[in-house]
Amino acid sequence: MTTETEQRATPPKWRTIVSTGAGNALEWFDWNAYAVFTPFFAAQFFPTHDSTSAVLSSLAIFAVGFLMRPLGGLLFGWFGDRLGRRTAMIGSIALASGGSLLIGIAPTYESIGIGAALLLVVARLCQGLGHGGEMPAVQTYVAEMAPQGRRGIWSSLVYVSGTSGILASSALAAALTTALPPGAMSAWGWRVPFLLGGVVGLYTLVMRLRLAETQVFDRQRTAARPPLWRSFWEQRTACLRVIGLTVGSTVVFYTWVVSAPAQAISIHELDPAAALWVGAVANAVFILSLPLFGALSDRIGRRPLLLLSLVGSAVVIYPLSWLVRDQVWQFAVAMIIALLVIAPGPAIMPTVFAELFPTQMRTAGTGFPYAIATAAFGGSAPYLQTWLASGGRGDVFLGYAVVLLVISAVVAYRMPETKDITLG
């Protein structure tokens, strides 16, 4: 029989889903808004008359934000495993929202010179630290809250909510581009998503303050924990698996799910509004597919879907990239197909990571190695792709992505099946 204490410790499912998902969506909204709005604000922060150079400078700062993600994963991972998953989620959303607000109110290069770019760097570092802690905390919280045998579909919430944030920022960019007069987006329209993210972040923070801690963590709250470095050493195989699974998946995720519309605008010179609307539609299709793959993984296992995503992405990346030329329909077909092929991996990756680690270091064990791989490969992907494509060497980037996908596929093939384990 469930005790009164356990009943109070278990929040309604809707509150867990809404509070966790809303915060995760907002962090992804803030993070993606930078990539989507880069073509519009790049010239506001850098002293150049070359639009491509300005975009590359902005994308370099996009990559700089990723440098803080390993530190965020380590810091908030430690908080999550010592003080609770809820505490880590509260801290991460506060920091990331503050970074978004700073971008929204930052003066331009014309006003304060190089100081504008420095403020942009500071804001991205805050966002990187917060986002580095958000992902492992949310992944762990959702996996531990999920009923046994349904962790796959529950964990798909992480990328459903995260991609909803991406979709919201893409749709907002498309709507602003369509509604505002010429020049307004570059003058002030780009500030709207960052100001919105900062304000909504305050409400999301209040929602998370009302969340309960997971019972899985509470049962081992007082258990002895070895030093963090020793825990990483004892779980080194699991940490290496996280890195191995991430290196390929993060490159295709950031290439297609996050930065594809910006690439279509800056490299293929497609109409900005049309490219952004394509991104919104493709991400909507992606979101709808995620719970289906999550539920399927609860029936047939995690490994088959990981292999489907990783091997499938390696197979289609060349033909889909070659398809995108100067027509909007080409970009639409390529992006929708790419996202459907990628989807099985993100749908279940949160639960796969959670199932690799014991409770005492589940957040840090997931967060730190994941952030290292994402910072090294995901954060640099938009910049590297733009730089190589602008020099007529786009095929080099595609080959690089395929090699990383093959590495991830080998790791997935050699890892044990984890869907039936009990988290504890």
Short mmCIF file of C-alpha atoms in Angstrom, two decimals, residues 37 40 44 172-190 192 271-273:
data_model
loop_
_atom_site.label_atom_id
_atom_site.label_comp_id
_atom_site.label_asym_id
_atom_site.label_seq_id
_atom_site.Cartn_x
_atom_site.Cartn_y
_atom_site.Cartn_z
CA PHE A 37 18.60 34.72 -35.74
CA PHE A 40 19.88 39.04 -38.73
CA GLN A 44 25.07 44.39 -35.14
CA LEU A 172 8.79 33.12 -34.35
CA ALA A 173 11.63 33.99 -36.72
CA ALA A 174 9.46 33.10 -39.72
CA ALA A 175 6.53 35.14 -38.39
CA LEU A 176 8.69 38.18 -37.65
CA THR A 177 10.41 37.95 -41.04
CA THR A 178 7.02 37.81 -42.75
CA ALA A 179 5.33 40.54 -40.69
CA LEU A 180 8.06 43.14 -40.19
CA PRO A 181 9.04 45.67 -42.89
CA PRO A 182 12.43 45.29 -44.65
CA GLY A 183 15.33 46.07 -42.36
CA ALA A 184 13.35 45.76 -39.13
CA MET A 185 14.64 42.26 -38.34
CA SER A 186 18.25 43.43 -38.47
CA ALA A 187 17.47 46.68 -36.66
CA TRP A 188 15.50 45.37 -33.65
CA GLY A 189 13.36 42.31 -34.50
CA TRP A 190 16.17 39.91 -33.57
CA VAL A 192 12.35 39.74 -29.51
CA ASP A 271 14.19 33.31 -49.11
CA PRO A 272 14.55 33.73 -45.30
CA ALA A 273 10.83 33.49 -44.51
#
